[in-house]
Amino acid sequence: MRSIRILSLALIPALAAAPAFAQDTTDAGTAAGKRFAVVGSYTHLDPQSDAAPGLTVDGGAAPTISASWYATDNFAVELWGAADKFNHRVRADGVGKIGTVEQQPLALSGQWHFGQAGNVFRPFVGVGYYESNFSNEDISGGGDHVGLETAKGAIGTVGVDMNINETWFARTDVRYMHSRPEVRVAGEGTGQDLKLDPWTVGIGLGARF
């Protein structure tokens, strides 16, 4: 979780500096009129440290990809998801590792991109809905299989794009997912939820067309 906080704090100066850089634009309108964008990123997902009393779910990293359609130069609809599964180690206090679990989130969000399309730096914010499927649960319980219900709920995004030219741009983003999947034993619900609520930090490269 400490790494997420450090990277999140590192993003704040970039967002604060973006308006100051707004005057440093590429040729006027170079990115305007391009309505589609794809971004490939390397993303770290870190759940809350207190998933349940005495239980910790460690963070994991995976490649992610997003595709966006820009209704205007400022408003976009983004489909974002993991291209591979995030793998998490599950630890219990006083015991250590008790197993692993994988998840693969997928989200649909609306985003607002500040400034003009040709600005060098363009901060953005977004909000939407996501679902994350858990699989390959291997959690030792000395008996029936322990699994997690699919997590679903709200996702929030803040990030900044840096235009390289009219086609290519670099991106850094931070996302938060409200995640409270129910613990299931032998396929049956237990009424106990895990408080995962993960943050993600991604760094990637995108293209517009």
XYZ file of C-alpha atoms in Angstrom, residues 7 46 63 67 69-70 86 102 105 112-113 188:
12
model
C 3.111 6.877 -6.707
C -2.875 -2.983 -4.307
C -0.618 -5.529 -18.192
C -9.943 1.723 -25.644
C -14.117 6.883 -27.909
C -14.092 10.681 -27.737
C -3.476 -9.957 -11.176
C -6.223 -14.156 -9.099
C -11.123 -6.460 -13.638
C -13.465 14.389 -18.779
C -10.158 15.495 -20.320
C -22.089 -21.316 -0.735
